[in-house]
PDB file of C-alpha atoms in Angstrom:
ATOM      1  CA  MET A   3     -52.196  19.455 -40.307  1.00 64.00           C
ATOM      2  CA  SER A   4     -54.558  19.579 -43.547  1.00 68.00           C
ATOM      3  CA  THR A   5     -55.373  23.143 -45.136  1.00 79.00           C
ATOM      4  CA  PRO A   6     -59.230  23.927 -45.022  1.00 89.00           C
ATOM      5  CA  GLU A   7     -60.640  24.702 -48.467  1.00 95.00           C
ATOM      6  CA  THR A   8     -61.715  27.950 -46.605  1.00 97.00           C
ATOM      7  CA  VAL A   9     -61.261  30.312 -44.044  1.00 98.00           C
ATOM      8  CA  LYS A  10     -62.941  33.208 -42.320  1.00 98.00           C
ATOM      9  CA  LEU A  11     -60.396  36.225 -41.938  1.00 98.00           C
ATOM     10  CA  ALA A  12     -60.918  39.313 -40.054  1.00 98.00           C
ATOM     11  CA  VAL A  13     -58.579  42.213 -40.009  1.00 98.00           C
ATOM     12  CA  VAL A  14     -59.190  44.587 -36.774  1.00 98.00           C
ATOM     13  CA  GLN A  15     -58.897  48.319 -36.749  1.00 98.00           C
ATOM     14  CA  MET A  16     -58.883  49.909 -33.533  1.00 98.00           C
ATOM     15  CA  HIS A  17     -57.895  53.231 -32.079  1.00 98.00           C
ATOM     16  CA  VAL A  18     -55.847  52.787 -28.851  1.00 98.00           C
ATOM     17  CA  THR A  19     -55.236  55.027 -25.801  1.00 98.00           C
ATOM     18  CA  ASP A  20     -52.039  55.087 -23.091  1.00 97.00           C
ATOM     19  CA  GLN A  21     -53.626  52.475 -20.870  1.00 97.00           C
ATOM     20  CA  LEU A  22     -52.826  49.381 -21.610  1.00 97.00           C
ATOM     21  CA  ASP A  23     -56.001  47.652 -19.613  1.00 97.00           C
ATOM     22  CA  ASP A  24     -58.011  49.663 -22.106  1.00 98.00           C
ATOM     23  CA  ASN A  25     -56.492  48.749 -25.163  1.00 98.00           C
ATOM     24  CA  VAL A  26     -56.865  45.191 -24.216  1.00 98.00           C
ATOM     25  CA  ALA A  27     -60.051  44.829 -23.497  1.00 98.00           C
ATOM     26  CA  ARG A  28     -60.908  46.683 -26.496  1.00 98.00           C
ATOM     27  CA  ALA A  29     -58.729  44.309 -28.615  1.00 98.00           C
ATOM     28  CA  GLU A  30     -60.717  41.589 -26.883  1.00 98.00           C
ATOM     29  CA  ALA A  31     -64.253  42.805 -27.574  1.00 98.00           C
ATOM     30  CA  HIS A  32     -63.589  43.279 -31.507  1.00 98.00           C
ATOM     31  CA  VAL A  33     -61.973  40.098 -31.436  1.00 98.00           C
ATOM     32  CA  ARG A  34     -65.269  38.081 -29.665  1.00 98.00           C
ATOM     33  CA  ASP A  35     -67.059  40.275 -32.203  1.00 98.00           C
ATOM     34  CA  ALA A  36     -65.262  38.977 -35.118  1.00 98.00           C
ATOM     35  CA  ALA A  37     -65.770  35.552 -33.640  1.00 98.00           C
ATOM     36  CA  LYS A  38     -69.461  35.969 -33.353  1.00 98.00           C
ATOM     37  CA  GLN A  39     -69.495  37.071 -37.316  1.00 98.00           C
ATOM     38  CA  GLY A  40     -68.041  33.869 -37.859  1.00 98.00           C
ATOM     39  CA  ALA A  41     -64.390  34.893 -38.087  1.00 98.00           C
ATOM     40  CA  GLN A  42     -61.513  31.957 -37.840  1.00 98.00           C
ATOM     41  CA  VAL A  43     -58.243  33.740 -37.809  1.00 98.00           C
ATOM     42  CA  ILE A  44     -58.193  37.283 -36.287  1.00 98.00           C
ATOM     43  CA  LEU A  45     -55.483  39.760 -36.575  1.00 98.00           C
ATOM     44  CA  LEU A  46     -55.051  42.875 -34.389  1.00 98.00           C
ATOM     45  CA  PRO A  47     -52.819  45.824 -35.230  1.00 98.00           C
ATOM     46  CA  GLU A  48     -49.421  46.054 -34.577  1.00 98.00           C
ATOM     47  CA  LEU A  49     -48.479  46.741 -30.754  1.00 98.00           C
ATOM     48  CA  PHE A  50     -51.877  47.763 -30.073  1.00 98.00           C
ATOM     49  CA  GLU A  51     -51.202  47.570 -26.582  1.00 97.00           C
ATOM     50  CA  ASN A  52     -50.278  51.383 -26.342  1.00 97.00           C
ATOM     51  CA  LEU A  53     -49.928  54.193 -27.908  1.00 98.00           C
ATOM     52  CA  TYR A  54     -47.622  54.231 -31.035  1.00 98.00           C
ATOM     53  CA  PHE A  55     -44.418  55.239 -28.494  1.00 97.00           C
ATOM     54  CA  CYS A  56     -41.918  55.125 -31.505  1.00 97.00           C
ATOM     55  CA  GLN A  57     -42.896  58.302 -32.547  1.00 95.00           C
ATOM     56  CA  VAL A  58     -39.901  59.805 -30.241  1.00 96.00           C
ATOM     57  CA  GLU A  59     -36.626  58.391 -28.478  1.00 97.00           C
ATOM     58  CA  ARG A  60     -37.425  58.338 -24.647  1.00 97.00           C
ATOM     59  CA  GLU A  61     -35.695  55.424 -22.073  1.00 97.00           C
ATOM     60  CA  ASP A  62     -38.977  55.607 -20.400  1.00 97.00           C
ATOM     61  CA  TYR A  63     -40.917  53.734 -22.880  1.00 97.00           C
ATOM     62  CA  PHE A  64     -38.789  50.778 -22.488  1.00 98.00           C
ATOM     63  CA  ALA A  65     -40.307  49.710 -19.495  1.00 97.00           C
ATOM     64  CA  LEU A  66     -43.633  48.961 -21.730  1.00 97.00           C
ATOM     65  CA  ALA A  67     -41.336  45.784 -23.014  1.00 98.00           C
ATOM     66  CA  HIS A  68     -41.858  42.133 -21.332  1.00 98.00           C
ATOM     67  CA  PRO A  69     -40.707  38.703 -21.596  1.00 98.00           C
ATOM     68  CA  GLN A  70     -42.782  36.376 -23.368  1.00 97.00           C
ATOM     69  CA  GLU A  71     -43.386  34.048 -21.003  1.00 95.00           C
ATOM     70  CA  GLY A  72     -45.635  35.317 -18.009  1.00 95.00           C
ATOM     71  CA  HIS A  73     -46.629  38.312 -20.189  1.00 97.00           C
ATOM     72  CA  PRO A  74     -49.079  40.765 -18.619  1.00 96.00           C
ATOM     73  CA  PHE A  75     -51.683  39.972 -21.978  1.00 97.00           C
ATOM     74  CA  ILE A  76     -50.459  36.929 -23.857  1.00 98.00           C
ATOM     75  CA  GLY A  77     -52.190  34.416 -21.441  1.00 98.00           C
ATOM     76  CA  ARG A  78     -55.742  36.274 -21.346  1.00 98.00           C
ATOM     77  CA  PHE A  79     -55.171  36.225 -25.179  1.00 98.00           C
ATOM     78  CA  GLN A  80     -54.778  32.302 -24.815  1.00 98.00           C
ATOM     79  CA  ASN A  81     -57.665  31.840 -23.194  1.00 98.00           C
ATOM     80  CA  LEU A  82     -59.503  33.534 -25.676  1.00 98.00           C
ATOM     81  CA  ALA A  83     -58.618  31.833 -28.315  1.00 98.00           C
ATOM     82  CA  ARG A  84     -59.131  28.366 -26.461  1.00 98.00           C
ATOM     83  CA  GLU A  85     -62.586  29.912 -25.749  1.00 98.00           C
ATOM     84  CA  LEU A  86     -63.442  30.945 -29.296  1.00 98.00           C
ATOM     85  CA  GLY A  87     -61.800  28.446 -31.031  1.00 98.00           C
ATOM     86  CA  VAL A  88     -60.311  31.278 -33.039  1.00 98.00           C
ATOM     87  CA  VAL A  89     -56.418  31.788 -34.366  1.00 98.00           C
ATOM     88  CA  LEU A  90     -55.011  34.866 -33.129  1.00 98.00           C
ATOM     89  CA  PRO A  91     -51.593  36.471 -34.330  1.00 98.00           C
ATOM     90  CA  LEU A  92     -50.404  38.392 -31.251  1.00 98.00           C
ATOM     91  CA  SER A  93     -47.969  41.526 -31.734  1.00 98.00           C
ATOM     92  CA  TYR A  94     -46.476  42.332 -28.469  1.00 98.00           C
ATOM     93  CA  PHE A  95     -43.230  44.354 -27.439  1.00 98.00           C
ATOM     94  CA  GLU A  96     -40.880  41.753 -26.179  1.00 98.00           C
ATOM     95  CA  ARG A  97     -38.028  42.043 -23.668  1.00 98.00           C
ATOM     96  CA  ALA A  98     -35.500  39.117 -24.126  1.00 98.00           C
ATOM     97  CA  GLY A  99     -32.285  39.179 -21.717  1.00 97.00           C
ATOM     98  CA  GLN A 100     -30.793  42.874 -22.517  1.00 98.00           C
ATOM     99  CA  ALA A 101     -32.532  42.757 -25.878  1.00 98.00           C
ATOM    100  CA  HIS A 102     -35.514  44.334 -26.969  1.00 98.00           C
ATOM    101  CA  TYR A 103     -37.978  43.099 -30.018  1.00 98.00           C
ATOM    102  CA  ASN A 104     -41.032  44.110 -31.823  1.00 98.00           C
ATOM    103  CA  SER A 105     -42.503  40.492 -31.911  1.00 98.00           C
ATOM    104  CA  LEU A 106     -45.680  38.331 -32.736  1.00 98.00           C
ATOM    105  CA  VAL A 107     -46.802  35.318 -31.278  1.00 98.00           C
ATOM    106  CA  CYS A 108     -49.275  32.940 -33.313  1.00 98.00           C
ATOM    107  CA  LEU A 109     -51.814  31.658 -31.085  1.00 98.00           C
ATOM    108  CA  ASP A 110     -53.645  28.502 -32.260  1.00 98.00           C
ATOM    109  CA  ALA A 111     -57.231  27.854 -31.952  1.00 98.00           C
ATOM    110  CA  ASP A 112     -56.783  25.441 -28.839  1.00 98.00           C
ATOM    111  CA  GLY A 113     -55.009  28.676 -27.245  1.00 98.00           C
ATOM    112  CA  ARG A 114     -50.862  26.921 -27.939  1.00 98.00           C
ATOM    113  CA  VAL A 115     -48.209  29.445 -28.431  1.00 98.00           C
ATOM    114  CA  LEU A 116     -47.342  28.416 -31.769  1.00 98.00           C
ATOM    115  CA  GLY A 117     -43.940  30.261 -32.392  1.00 98.00           C
ATOM    116  CA  ASN A 118     -42.770  33.648 -31.906  1.00 98.00           C
ATOM    117  CA  TYR A 119     -41.826  35.973 -34.605  1.00 98.00           C
ATOM    118  CA  ARG A 120     -39.484  38.516 -34.073  1.00 98.00           C
ATOM    119  CA  LYS A 121     -39.678  41.555 -36.778  1.00 98.00           C
ATOM    120  CA  THR A 122     -36.981  41.700 -39.463  1.00 98.00           C
ATOM    121  CA  HIS A 123     -36.839  44.625 -40.954  1.00 98.00           C
ATOM    122  CA  ILE A 124     -36.896  48.191 -38.388  1.00 98.00           C
ATOM    123  CA  PRO A 125     -37.403  51.448 -39.898  1.00 96.00           C
ATOM    124  CA  ASP A 126     -35.564  54.654 -38.615  1.00 95.00           C
ATOM    125  CA  GLY A 127     -36.938  58.003 -39.562  1.00 90.00           C
ATOM    126  CA  PRO A 128     -38.776  60.742 -37.959  1.00 91.00           C
ATOM    127  CA  GLY A 129     -42.150  59.420 -36.102  1.00 92.00           C
ATOM    128  CA  TYR A 130     -40.949  55.898 -36.148  1.00 95.00           C
ATOM    129  CA  GLU A 131     -37.996  55.389 -34.255  1.00 96.00           C
ATOM    130  CA  GLU A 132     -38.131  51.688 -34.021  1.00 98.00           C
ATOM    131  CA  LYS A 133     -34.066  51.420 -34.143  1.00 98.00           C
ATOM    132  CA  TYR A 134     -33.798  53.237 -30.570  1.00 98.00           C
ATOM    133  CA  TYR A 135     -36.232  50.555 -29.288  1.00 98.00           C
ATOM    134  CA  PHE A 136     -36.033  47.448 -31.210  1.00 98.00           C
ATOM    135  CA  ASN A 137     -33.116  44.656 -31.842  1.00 98.00           C
ATOM    136  CA  PRO A 138     -33.273  43.713 -35.406  1.00 98.00           C
ATOM    137  CA  GLY A 139     -35.337  40.294 -35.294  1.00 98.00           C
ATOM    138  CA  ASP A 140     -33.389  36.891 -35.480  1.00 98.00           C
ATOM    139  CA  THR A 141     -35.723  34.550 -35.498  1.00 98.00           C
ATOM    140  CA  GLY A 142     -36.079  34.073 -39.766  1.00 98.00           C
ATOM    141  CA  PHE A 143     -39.434  34.610 -41.479  1.00 98.00           C
ATOM    142  CA  LYS A 144     -42.406  32.224 -39.896  1.00 97.00           C
ATOM    143  CA  VAL A 145     -45.037  30.249 -40.979  1.00 98.00           C
ATOM    144  CA  TRP A 146     -47.555  28.403 -38.662  1.00 98.00           C
ATOM    145  CA  ASP A 147     -49.936  25.494 -39.065  1.00 98.00           C
ATOM    146  CA  THR A 148     -52.699  26.585 -37.200  1.00 98.00           C
ATOM    147  CA  ARG A 149     -56.394  24.660 -37.188  1.00 98.00           C
ATOM    148  CA  TYR A 150     -57.342  27.318 -40.148  1.00 98.00           C
ATOM    149  CA  GLY A 151     -54.356  26.871 -42.490  1.00 97.00           C
ATOM    150  CA  ARG A 152     -50.394  28.062 -42.546  1.00 98.00           C
ATOM    151  CA  VAL A 153     -50.116  31.636 -41.452  1.00 98.00           C
ATOM    152  CA  GLY A 154     -47.400  33.551 -42.399  1.00 98.00           C
ATOM    153  CA  VAL A 155     -47.435  36.826 -40.811  1.00 98.00           C
ATOM    154  CA  GLY A 156     -44.447  39.946 -41.233  1.00 98.00           C
ATOM    155  CA  ILE A 157     -45.007  43.159 -38.700  1.00 98.00           C
ATOM    156  CA  CYS A 158     -45.414  46.591 -40.472  1.00 97.00           C
ATOM    157  CA  TRP A 159     -41.843  47.381 -41.886  1.00 97.00           C
ATOM    158  CA  ASP A 160     -41.837  44.406 -43.370  1.00 98.00           C
ATOM    159  CA  GLN A 161     -44.985  44.698 -45.393  1.00 98.00           C
ATOM    160  CA  TRP A 162     -42.684  47.190 -47.788  1.00 97.00           C
ATOM    161  CA  TYR A 163     -40.303  44.003 -48.418  1.00 98.00           C
ATOM    162  CA  PRO A 164     -41.393  41.361 -51.504  1.00 98.00           C
ATOM    163  CA  GLU A 165     -38.469  39.324 -50.054  1.00 98.00           C
ATOM    164  CA  THR A 166     -40.446  38.649 -46.659  1.00 98.00           C
ATOM    165  CA  ALA A 167     -43.523  38.021 -49.231  1.00 98.00           C
ATOM    166  CA  ARG A 168     -41.702  35.590 -51.260  1.00 98.00           C
ATOM    167  CA  VAL A 169     -40.130  33.734 -48.503  1.00 98.00           C
ATOM    168  CA  MET A 170     -43.502  33.239 -46.280  1.00 98.00           C
ATOM    169  CA  MET A 171     -45.174  31.927 -49.792  1.00 98.00           C
ATOM    170  CA  LEU A 172     -41.811  29.421 -50.024  1.00 98.00           C
ATOM    171  CA  LEU A 173     -42.044  28.492 -46.554  1.00 98.00           C
ATOM    172  CA  GLY A 174     -45.717  27.245 -47.533  1.00 97.00           C
ATOM    173  CA  ALA A 175     -48.530  29.819 -46.400  1.00 98.00           C
ATOM    174  CA  ASP A 176     -51.570  29.443 -47.457  1.00 98.00           C
ATOM    175  CA  PHE A 177     -52.256  32.995 -46.891  1.00 98.00           C
ATOM    176  CA  LEU A 178     -50.120  36.470 -45.619  1.00 98.00           C
ATOM    177  CA  LEU A 179     -50.726  39.062 -42.908  1.00 98.00           C
ATOM    178  CA  TYR A 180     -49.674  42.104 -41.534  1.00 98.00           C
ATOM    179  CA  PRO A 181     -50.241  43.854 -38.571  1.00 98.00           C
ATOM    180  CA  THR A 182     -49.295  47.169 -38.724  1.00 98.00           C
ATOM    181  CA  ALA A 183     -48.809  51.004 -37.366  1.00 97.00           C
ATOM    182  CA  ILE A 184     -48.691  53.994 -40.127  1.00 96.00           C
ATOM    183  CA  GLY A 185     -49.838  57.276 -40.932  1.00 94.00           C
ATOM    184  CA  THR A 186     -49.053  60.833 -40.851  1.00 87.00           C
ATOM    185  CA  GLU A 187     -45.302  61.848 -41.082  1.00 83.00           C
ATOM    186  CA  PRO A 188     -43.927  64.947 -39.240  1.00 80.00           C
ATOM    187  CA  ALA A 189     -44.070  67.536 -41.036  1.00 77.00           C
ATOM    188  CA  GLU A 190     -40.241  68.051 -41.951  1.00 77.00           C
ATOM    189  CA  VAL A 191     -40.404  64.573 -44.154  1.00 78.00           C
ATOM    190  CA  GLU A 192     -40.590  65.071 -47.549  1.00 74.00           C
ATOM    191  CA  THR A 193     -42.210  60.582 -48.598  1.00 72.00           C
ATOM    192  CA  PRO A 194     -45.649  60.925 -49.333  1.00 70.00           C
ATOM    193  CA  ASN A 195     -48.428  60.608 -46.532  1.00 70.00           C
ATOM    194  CA  SER A 196     -50.597  58.192 -48.403  1.00 85.00           C
ATOM    195  CA  HIS A 197     -52.222  54.656 -47.757  1.00 92.00           C
ATOM    196  CA  HIS A 198     -52.544  53.952 -51.485  1.00 94.00           C
ATOM    197  CA  MET A 199     -48.946  53.248 -51.729  1.00 94.00           C
ATOM    198  CA  TRP A 200     -48.957  51.179 -48.650  1.00 96.00           C
ATOM    199  CA  GLN A 201     -52.090  49.078 -49.729  1.00 97.00           C
ATOM    200  CA  ARG A 202     -50.195  48.610 -53.386  1.00 97.00           C
ATOM    201  CA  ALA A 203     -46.976  47.382 -51.940  1.00 97.00           C
ATOM    202  CA  MET A 204     -48.700  44.336 -50.345  1.00 98.00           C
ATOM    203  CA  ILE A 205     -50.951  43.844 -53.084  1.00 98.00           C
ATOM    204  CA  GLY A 206     -48.106  43.639 -55.284  1.00 98.00           C
ATOM    205  CA  HIS A 207     -47.368  40.487 -52.916  1.00 98.00           C
ATOM    206  CA  ALA A 208     -50.817  39.272 -53.370  1.00 98.00           C
ATOM    207  CA  VAL A 209     -50.183  39.725 -57.176  1.00 98.00           C
ATOM    208  CA  SER A 210     -46.963  38.257 -57.361  1.00 98.00           C
ATOM    209  CA  ASN A 211     -47.632  35.622 -55.053  1.00 98.00           C
ATOM    210  CA  SER A 212     -50.939  34.854 -56.027  1.00 98.00           C
ATOM    211  CA  SER A 213     -51.997  34.781 -52.219  1.00 98.00           C
ATOM    212  CA  TYR A 214     -54.789  36.188 -49.997  1.00 98.00           C
ATOM    213  CA  VAL A 215     -53.012  39.630 -48.236  1.00 98.00           C
ATOM    214  CA  GLY A 216     -54.452  40.884 -45.333  1.00 98.00           C
ATOM    215  CA  ALA A 217     -53.219  43.988 -42.804  1.00 98.00           C
ATOM    216  CA  ALA A 218     -54.998  45.753 -39.548  1.00 98.00           C
ATOM    217  CA  ASN A 219     -53.729  48.912 -38.907  1.00 98.00           C
ATOM    218  CA  ARG A 220     -54.885  51.550 -36.056  1.00 98.00           C
ATOM    219  CA  ILE A 221     -56.729  54.926 -36.488  1.00 98.00           C
ATOM    220  CA  GLY A 222     -56.643  58.005 -34.571  1.00 97.00           C
ATOM    221  CA  THR A 223     -54.597  60.527 -33.201  1.00 96.00           C
ATOM    222  CA  GLU A 224     -52.046  59.940 -31.028  1.00 97.00           C
ATOM    223  CA  THR A 225     -49.506  62.390 -28.868  1.00 95.00           C
ATOM    224  CA  VAL A 226     -46.267  60.866 -27.786  1.00 95.00           C
ATOM    225  CA  GLY A 227     -43.970  63.473 -26.317  1.00 92.00           C
ATOM    226  CA  ASP A 228     -43.628  66.590 -28.667  1.00 90.00           C
ATOM    227  CA  LEU A 229     -44.849  64.658 -31.544  1.00 92.00           C
ATOM    228  CA  THR A 230     -48.831  63.767 -32.832  1.00 93.00           C
ATOM    229  CA  GLN A 231     -49.342  61.564 -35.331  1.00 93.00           C
ATOM    230  CA  THR A 232     -52.810  60.508 -37.380  1.00 95.00           C
ATOM    231  CA  TYR A 233     -52.781  57.209 -37.793  1.00 96.00           C
ATOM    232  CA  TYR A 234     -54.939  56.365 -41.267  1.00 95.00           C
ATOM    233  CA  GLY A 235     -56.733  53.223 -41.062  1.00 97.00           C
ATOM    234  CA  HIS A 236     -57.436  52.174 -44.538  1.00 98.00           C
ATOM    235  CA  SER A 237     -57.225  48.335 -43.456  1.00 98.00           C
ATOM    236  CA  PHE A 238     -57.789  45.919 -46.163  1.00 98.00           C
ATOM    237  CA  ILE A 239     -57.874  42.312 -47.252  1.00 98.00           C
ATOM    238  CA  SER A 240     -57.045  41.587 -50.963  1.00 98.00           C
ATOM    239  CA  ASP A 241     -57.931  38.513 -52.792  1.00 98.00           C
ATOM    240  CA  TYR A 242     -55.147  35.964 -54.929  1.00 98.00           C
ATOM    241  CA  THR A 243     -55.491  38.179 -57.977  1.00 98.00           C
ATOM    242  CA  GLY A 244     -54.668  41.509 -56.468  1.00 98.00           C
ATOM    243  CA  GLU A 245     -58.390  42.733 -56.219  1.00 98.00           C
ATOM    244  CA  LEU A 246     -59.408  44.774 -53.430  1.00 98.00           C
ATOM    245  CA  VAL A 247     -62.187  42.921 -51.547  1.00 98.00           C
ATOM    246  CA  ALA A 248     -62.706  44.483 -48.411  1.00 98.00           C
ATOM    247  CA  GLU A 249     -61.589  47.756 -46.752  1.00 98.00           C
ATOM    248  CA  PHE A 250     -62.459  50.547 -44.258  1.00 98.00           C
ATOM    249  CA  GLY A 251     -61.627  54.128 -44.546  1.00 97.00           C
ATOM    250  CA  GLU A 252     -59.569  56.269 -41.936  1.00 96.00           C
ATOM    251  CA  THR A 253     -62.170  56.140 -39.209  1.00 96.00           C
ATOM    252  CA  GLU A 254     -63.989  52.601 -39.217  1.00 97.00           C
ATOM    253  CA  GLU A 255     -63.179  50.685 -35.950  1.00 98.00           C
ATOM    254  CA  GLY A 256     -63.987  46.975 -35.071  1.00 98.00           C
ATOM    255  CA  PRO A 257     -63.563  43.562 -37.550  1.00 98.00           C
ATOM    256  CA  LEU A 258     -63.382  43.605 -41.182  1.00 98.00           C
ATOM    257  CA  LEU A 259     -64.228  40.283 -42.526  1.00 98.00           C
ATOM    258  CA  HIS A 260     -63.775  37.689 -45.784  1.00 98.00           C
ATOM    259  CA  ASP A 261     -64.010  34.298 -46.667  1.00 98.00           C
ATOM    260  CA  LEU A 262     -60.870  33.152 -48.173  1.00 98.00           C
ATOM    261  CA  ASN A 263     -61.030  30.365 -50.606  1.00 98.00           C
ATOM    262  CA  LEU A 264     -57.897  28.865 -50.356  1.00 98.00           C
ATOM    263  CA  ARG A 265     -58.681  25.677 -52.661  1.00 97.00           C
ATOM    264  CA  GLU A 266     -59.275  27.950 -55.318  1.00 98.00           C
ATOM    265  CA  ALA A 267     -56.436  30.339 -54.776  1.00 98.00           C
ATOM    266  CA  ARG A 268     -54.029  27.348 -54.591  1.00 97.00           C
ATOM    267  CA  LYS A 269     -55.372  25.945 -58.167  1.00 98.00           C
ATOM    268  CA  PHE A 270     -54.592  29.653 -59.305  1.00 98.00           C
ATOM    269  CA  ARG A 271     -51.102  29.709 -58.067  1.00 98.00           C
ATOM    270  CA  ALA A 272     -50.138  26.551 -59.643  1.00 98.00           C
ATOM    271  CA  GLY A 273     -51.968  27.391 -62.724  1.00 98.00           C
ATOM    272  CA  MET A 274     -49.878  31.289 -63.039  1.00 97.00           C
ATOM    273  CA  GLY A 275     -46.042  29.562 -62.634  1.00 97.00           C
ATOM    274  CA  PHE A 276     -44.649  31.512 -60.700  1.00 97.00           C
ATOM    275  CA  PHE A 277     -43.445  29.313 -58.598  1.00 98.00           C
ATOM    276  CA  ARG A 278     -42.111  27.128 -61.361  1.00 97.00           C
ATOM    277  CA  ASP A 279     -40.826  29.409 -63.591  1.00 98.00           C
ATOM    278  CA  ARG A 280     -38.599  30.844 -60.443  1.00 97.00           C
ATOM    279  CA  ARG A 281     -34.788  30.874 -60.850  1.00 97.00           C
ATOM    280  CA  PRO A 282     -33.258  30.791 -57.555  1.00 96.00           C
ATOM    281  CA  GLU A 283     -29.456  30.045 -58.433  1.00 95.00           C
ATOM    282  CA  LEU A 284     -29.473  33.552 -60.157  1.00 94.00           C
ATOM    283  CA  TYR A 285     -30.470  35.586 -57.255  1.00 95.00           C
ATOM    284  CA  GLY A 286     -27.457  35.713 -55.593  1.00 92.00           C
ATOM    285  CA  ALA A 287     -27.471  39.463 -55.629  1.00 94.00           C
ATOM    286  CA  LEU A 288     -30.108  39.578 -53.035  1.00 94.00           C
ATOM    287  CA  LEU A 289     -28.346  37.924 -50.910  1.00 92.00           C
ATOM    288  CA  THR A 290     -26.133  41.118 -50.783  1.00 93.00           C
ATOM    289  CA  THR A 291     -26.122  44.766 -50.100  1.00 92.00           C
ATOM    290  CA  ASP A 292     -24.750  46.601 -53.044  1.00 93.00           C
ATOM    291  CA  GLY A 293     -25.899  43.233 -55.668  1.00 92.00           C
ATOM    292  CA  VAL A 294     -22.484  42.763 -55.842  1.00 89.00           C
ATOM    293  CA  THR A 295     -21.585  38.611 -55.270  1.00 77.00           C
ATOM    294  CA  ARG A 296     -18.796  37.740 -53.880  1.00 75.00           C
ATOM    295  CA  ARG A 297     -17.033  34.621 -53.666  1.00 69.00           C
ATOM    296  CA  GLY A 298     -14.055  33.201 -51.932  1.00 59.00           C
TER     297      GLY A 298
END
């Protein structure tokens, strides 16, 4: 499939409730709004189907997971993608046998499911207790040939890892997307609560891979169990030089759009030489956890 020269991207920022039907209807309305404005690829936030239940560890929340086949809303968005002629990377809580995954299906503009990605990097900390719920992803990183270019998508915690972005670019991604759910930390956490650091990490991927990057976050205050967190929004799109070309604040809701010039990005990427000058034969330490390469 040939890569188009330009693509109009939308990243959706939205609040969610504890009602599946309410969230899905709101997400659909935002997708329709984005498509009406000309968007061709539309990214919804991570796990938009419910409150971010990973704030706490509760057995009851495993009931929110469903198999990909016969899923309660994937089919609805397949029909929507087909109707509007848009590409929809779609986050959901997957149950597969006895395993549970933080997953994403990529829906092409004809409604076909191009494949399933299971989140690779799983966080574990106060307010983000994902290791309790999710098995580590076993699909490897994914890039999909869509009607509107080769789309690479990581999920939330994946966005902090340069390895995720680099692998997707090596697999031929034209641009990188990250659905996410991130905001305040519980009071006892010493790490900073800053959307700036979150953005800078992904903008770094844009710079070092000469690629457009888009991130969709949720907004609003959510109480789950005995914890309350506020999600800080700041969904954004960066161009292939690292310039922040579109950004929401903490409260805006809806689609954020920008035209991606993929032809110019490819030209710039080749000229920068980052991929020409790589030395993969010297990167063995990246395949270890402690930096020591063992032989034999």
